[in-house]
CSV table of C-alpha atoms in Angstrom, one decimal:
chain,number,residue,atom,x,y,z
B,134,MET,CA,135.2,44.0,122.8
B,135,SER,CA,137.0,47.3,122.1
B,136,LYS,CA,134.9,50.4,121.5
B,137,GLN,CA,134.7,51.7,117.9
B,138,VAL,CA,135.1,55.4,117.4
B,139,ALA,CA,134.5,57.5,114.2
B,140,VAL,CA,136.8,60.5,113.8
B,141,ILE,CA,135.9,63.2,111.3
B,142,LEU,CA,138.7,65.3,109.9
B,143,SER,CA,138.6,68.6,107.9
B,144,GLY,CA,141.8,68.5,105.9
B,145,CYS,CA,145.4,68.8,107.0
B,146,GLY,CA,146.9,71.9,108.7
B,147,VAL,CA,145.5,74.3,111.3
B,148,PHE,CA,144.9,77.3,109.0
B,149,ASP,CA,142.9,75.5,106.3
B,150,GLY,CA,142.2,72.0,107.6
B,151,ALA,CA,142.3,69.8,110.7
B,152,GLU,CA,144.6,70.8,113.6
B,153,ILE,CA,147.2,68.0,113.3
B,154,ASN,CA,148.3,67.9,116.9
B,155,GLU,CA,144.7,67.6,118.0
B,156,VAL,CA,144.1,64.7,115.6
B,157,VAL,CA,147.2,62.9,116.7
B,158,LEU,CA,146.6,63.4,120.4
B,159,THR,CA,143.0,62.1,119.9
B,160,LEU,CA,144.1,59.0,118.0
B,161,LEU,CA,146.9,58.3,120.4
B,162,ARG,CA,144.6,58.5,123.4
B,163,LEU,CA,142.0,56.3,121.8
B,164,GLU,CA,144.6,53.6,121.3
B,165,GLN,CA,146.0,54.0,124.8
B,166,GLN,CA,142.5,53.4,126.1
B,167,GLY,CA,142.1,50.3,124.0
B,168,ALA,CA,139.6,51.7,121.5
B,169,GLN,CA,139.6,51.3,117.8
B,170,TYR,CA,139.0,54.2,115.4
B,171,GLN,CA,138.2,54.9,111.7
B,172,CYS,CA,138.9,58.3,110.2
B,173,PHE,CA,136.5,60.0,107.8
B,174,ALA,CA,136.4,63.2,105.8
B,175,PRO,CA,134.2,64.7,103.1
B,176,ASP,CA,135.3,64.3,99.5
B,177,MET,CA,135.3,67.9,98.5
B,178,ALA,CA,137.5,70.9,97.7
B,179,GLN,CA,139.0,72.9,100.5
B,180,HIS,CA,137.7,76.5,100.9
B,181,HIS,CA,141.3,77.6,100.2
B,182,VAL,CA,144.9,76.6,100.7
B,183,VAL,CA,147.1,78.6,103.2
B,184,ASN,CA,150.9,78.7,103.3
B,185,HIS,CA,151.5,77.7,106.9
B,186,ILE,CA,154.8,79.6,107.0
B,187,THR,CA,153.6,83.0,105.8
B,188,GLY,CA,149.9,82.7,106.5
B,189,GLU,CA,149.1,83.8,103.0
B,190,GLU,CA,146.6,82.2,100.7
B,191,MET,CA,148.0,80.1,97.9
B,192,SER,CA,146.7,79.8,94.3
B,193,GLU,CA,146.0,76.1,94.3
B,194,THR,CA,143.2,73.7,95.0
B,195,ARG,CA,143.3,70.7,97.4
B,196,ASN,CA,140.8,68.1,98.4
B,197,VAL,CA,139.7,67.7,102.0
B,198,LEU,CA,139.7,63.9,102.0
B,199,VAL,CA,143.0,63.6,100.2
B,200,GLU,CA,144.7,66.1,102.5
B,201,ALA,CA,143.2,64.5,105.7
B,202,ALA,CA,144.6,61.1,104.5
B,203,ARG,CA,148.1,62.5,105.2
B,204,ILE,CA,147.5,62.6,108.9
B,205,CYS,CA,146.2,59.0,109.3
B,206,ARG,CA,148.6,57.4,106.9
B,207,GLY,CA,145.9,56.9,104.2
B,208,ALA,CA,143.5,54.9,106.4
B,209,ILE,CA,140.5,57.1,105.8
B,210,LYS,CA,137.0,56.9,104.2
B,211,ASP,CA,134.5,59.3,102.7
B,212,VAL,CA,132.2,60.5,105.4
B,213,ARG,CA,129.3,59.4,103.3
B,214,GLU,CA,130.3,55.8,104.2
B,215,LEU,CA,130.0,56.5,107.9
B,216,ASP,CA,127.5,54.0,109.3
B,217,VAL,CA,126.4,55.1,112.8
B,218,THR,CA,125.5,51.5,113.7
B,219,ALA,CA,129.1,50.4,113.3
B,220,PHE,CA,130.4,52.9,115.9
B,221,ASP,CA,130.0,53.6,119.6
B,222,ALA,CA,131.0,57.3,119.5
B,223,LEU,CA,132.2,60.1,117.3
B,224,ILE,CA,135.0,62.7,117.8
B,225,LEU,CA,135.6,65.8,115.7
B,226,PRO,CA,139.0,67.5,116.2
B,227,GLY,CA,139.3,71.2,115.5
B,228,GLY,CA,141.3,73.4,113.2
B,229,PHE,CA,140.1,76.1,110.8
B,230,GLY,CA,139.0,73.4,108.4
B,231,VAL,CA,136.0,72.9,110.7
B,232,ALA,CA,135.0,76.5,110.2
B,233,LYS,CA,136.0,76.7,106.5
B,234,ASN,CA,135.4,73.3,105.0
B,235,LEU,CA,133.0,71.4,107.3
B,236,SER,CA,131.0,74.6,107.7
B,237,ASP,CA,131.1,78.3,106.9
B,238,PHE,CA,131.3,79.4,110.5
B,239,ALA,CA,134.5,81.4,109.8
B,240,PHE,CA,132.5,83.6,107.4
B,241,LYS,CA,128.9,83.5,108.7
B,242,GLY,CA,129.2,82.9,112.4
B,243,ALA,CA,125.9,82.0,114.0
B,244,GLU,CA,124.2,81.8,110.6
B,245,CYS,CA,126.6,79.2,109.4
B,246,ARG,CA,125.6,76.0,107.6
B,247,VAL,CA,127.3,72.6,108.2
B,248,GLN,CA,128.4,70.5,105.2
B,249,ALA,CA,125.5,68.2,104.4
B,250,ASP,CA,127.3,64.8,104.8
B,251,VAL,CA,129.1,65.9,108.0
B,252,LEU,CA,125.9,67.2,109.5
B,253,ALA,CA,124.0,64.0,108.6
B,254,ALA,CA,126.7,61.9,110.3
B,255,LEU,CA,126.7,64.1,113.5
B,256,LYS,CA,122.9,64.1,113.7
B,257,ALA,CA,122.9,60.3,113.3
B,258,PHE,CA,125.0,59.9,116.4
B,259,ALA,CA,122.9,62.4,118.3
B,260,ALA,CA,119.7,60.7,117.3
B,261,ALA,CA,121.1,57.3,118.3
B,262,GLY,CA,122.1,58.7,121.7
B,263,LYS,CA,125.7,57.9,121.1
B,264,PRO,CA,128.4,60.3,122.6
B,265,VAL,CA,130.0,63.0,120.5
B,266,GLY,CA,133.3,64.8,121.3
B,267,LEU,CA,134.0,68.2,119.8
B,268,GLU,CA,137.4,69.9,120.2
B,269,CYS,CA,138.7,73.4,119.7
B,270,ILE,CA,136.4,75.4,117.3
B,271,ALA,CA,134.2,72.3,116.5
B,272,PRO,CA,131.7,73.1,119.4
B,273,ALA,CA,130.6,76.1,117.3
B,274,LEU,CA,128.6,73.5,115.3
B,275,ALA,CA,126.9,72.0,118.4
B,276,ALA,CA,123.6,73.9,118.1
B,277,LYS,CA,123.3,72.9,114.4
B,278,VAL,CA,123.5,69.2,115.5
B,279,PHE,CA,121.8,69.1,119.0
B,280,GLY,CA,119.5,72.1,118.8
B,281,ALA,CA,119.0,75.2,121.0
B,282,GLY,CA,120.2,75.0,124.6
B,283,VAL,CA,123.0,72.5,124.1
B,284,VAL,CA,125.9,73.2,126.5
B,285,CYS,CA,129.4,73.4,125.1
B,286,THR,CA,132.7,75.3,125.3
B,287,ILE,CA,135.3,76.8,123.0
B,288,GLY,CA,137.3,78.1,126.0
B,289,ASN,CA,136.9,81.8,126.8
B,290,ASP,CA,137.2,83.9,123.6
B,291,ALA,CA,134.4,86.4,124.0
B,292,ASP,CA,133.7,87.0,120.3
B,293,THR,CA,133.6,83.3,119.4
B,294,ALA,CA,131.6,82.5,122.5
B,295,ALA,CA,129.1,85.1,121.5
B,296,ALA,CA,128.7,83.6,118.1
B,297,VAL,CA,128.2,80.2,119.6
B,298,GLU,CA,125.5,81.5,121.9
B,299,ALA,CA,123.9,83.4,119.0
B,300,SER,CA,123.6,80.1,117.2
B,301,GLY,CA,121.5,78.8,120.1
B,302,ALA,CA,124.0,77.0,122.3
B,303,GLN,CA,124.8,77.7,125.9
B,304,HIS,CA,128.5,78.5,126.2
B,305,GLN,CA,130.4,77.7,129.3
B,306,ALA,CA,133.8,79.1,129.9
B,307,CYS,CA,136.5,76.4,130.4
B,308,VAL,CA,140.2,76.2,131.0
B,309,VAL,CA,142.4,74.3,128.5
B,310,SER,CA,142.9,71.4,130.8
B,311,ASP,CA,139.2,70.6,131.3
B,312,ILE,CA,136.1,69.6,129.5
B,313,VAL,CA,132.4,70.6,129.5
B,314,GLU,CA,129.7,67.9,129.3
B,315,ASP,CA,126.1,68.2,128.3
B,316,ALA,CA,124.8,65.0,129.9
B,317,GLN,CA,121.4,65.1,128.2
B,318,CYS,CA,123.0,65.3,124.7
B,319,LYS,CA,126.0,63.1,125.6
B,320,LEU,CA,128.2,65.9,124.2
B,321,VAL,CA,131.7,66.5,125.5
B,322,THR,CA,133.7,69.6,124.5
B,323,THR,CA,137.2,71.0,125.2
B,324,PRO,CA,139.0,74.2,124.2
B,325,ALA,CA,142.2,72.5,123.0
B,326,TYR,CA,144.1,74.9,120.7
B,327,MET,CA,141.5,77.7,121.2
B,328,LEU,CA,143.6,78.1,124.4
B,329,ALA,CA,146.5,75.8,124.4
B,330,GLY,CA,150.0,77.3,124.1
B,331,SER,CA,151.7,73.9,123.6
B,332,ILE,CA,151.0,70.3,122.6
B,333,LEU,CA,151.3,69.4,126.3
B,334,GLU,CA,148.6,71.8,127.3
B,335,ALA,CA,146.3,70.6,124.4
B,336,SER,CA,146.8,67.0,125.5
B,337,GLN,CA,145.3,67.6,129.0
B,338,GLY,CA,141.8,68.5,127.8
B,339,ILE,CA,141.9,66.2,124.8
B,340,ASN,CA,142.8,63.2,127.0
B,341,LYS,CA,139.9,64.0,129.3
B,342,LEU,CA,137.5,64.4,126.4
B,343,VAL,CA,138.5,61.0,124.9
B,344,ASP,CA,138.3,59.3,128.3
B,345,ARG,CA,134.8,60.7,129.0
B,346,VAL,CA,133.5,59.9,125.5
B,347,LEU,CA,134.6,56.3,125.9
B,348,ALA,CA,133.1,56.1,129.3
B,349,LEU,CA,129.7,57.3,127.9
B,350,ALA,CA,129.9,54.9,125.0
């Protein structure tokens, strides 16, 4: 029987939502490895909308769930419907949406709060001893889920690593092509576009993360 993986998205677009390449690479690798997945996102307004050509904020409002649906061709559910008993593992791709929509890490750093429904889902997997994969900036939420001492990586950015450690996690420097695993927590992390200069580079660590999460499931 194929393994079932929940994937939580944070919108659509690197600057205000989920990093699209990371999501597609994750879903592709899951299929390549014979796993099945279901995408989820919170039904809430985005923090803001960014013009991805100019980088400037736009005067409009968008919904995280509706925008995330663009990436997975509409096959998505409200994260409040995520039942941990129906899945073997959970993966959270990165993008600024993780730090702006799923949490306020972009604004409060170590003192951030995670969106309640997303936090509940992540904690449910942790409590059940089921593996979790966090990509790119998503490991910044690790201590909020697993508690102080959890080992993770966002790559090698000194300021972000310092904020991750201030939150209670143990940060481990990592190259783009590799992963960091906290065996006790069954947490796997990879830098992805925190370091990647291309989709090919991003795929190396993401493929390893997906493979390891499935092996742990």
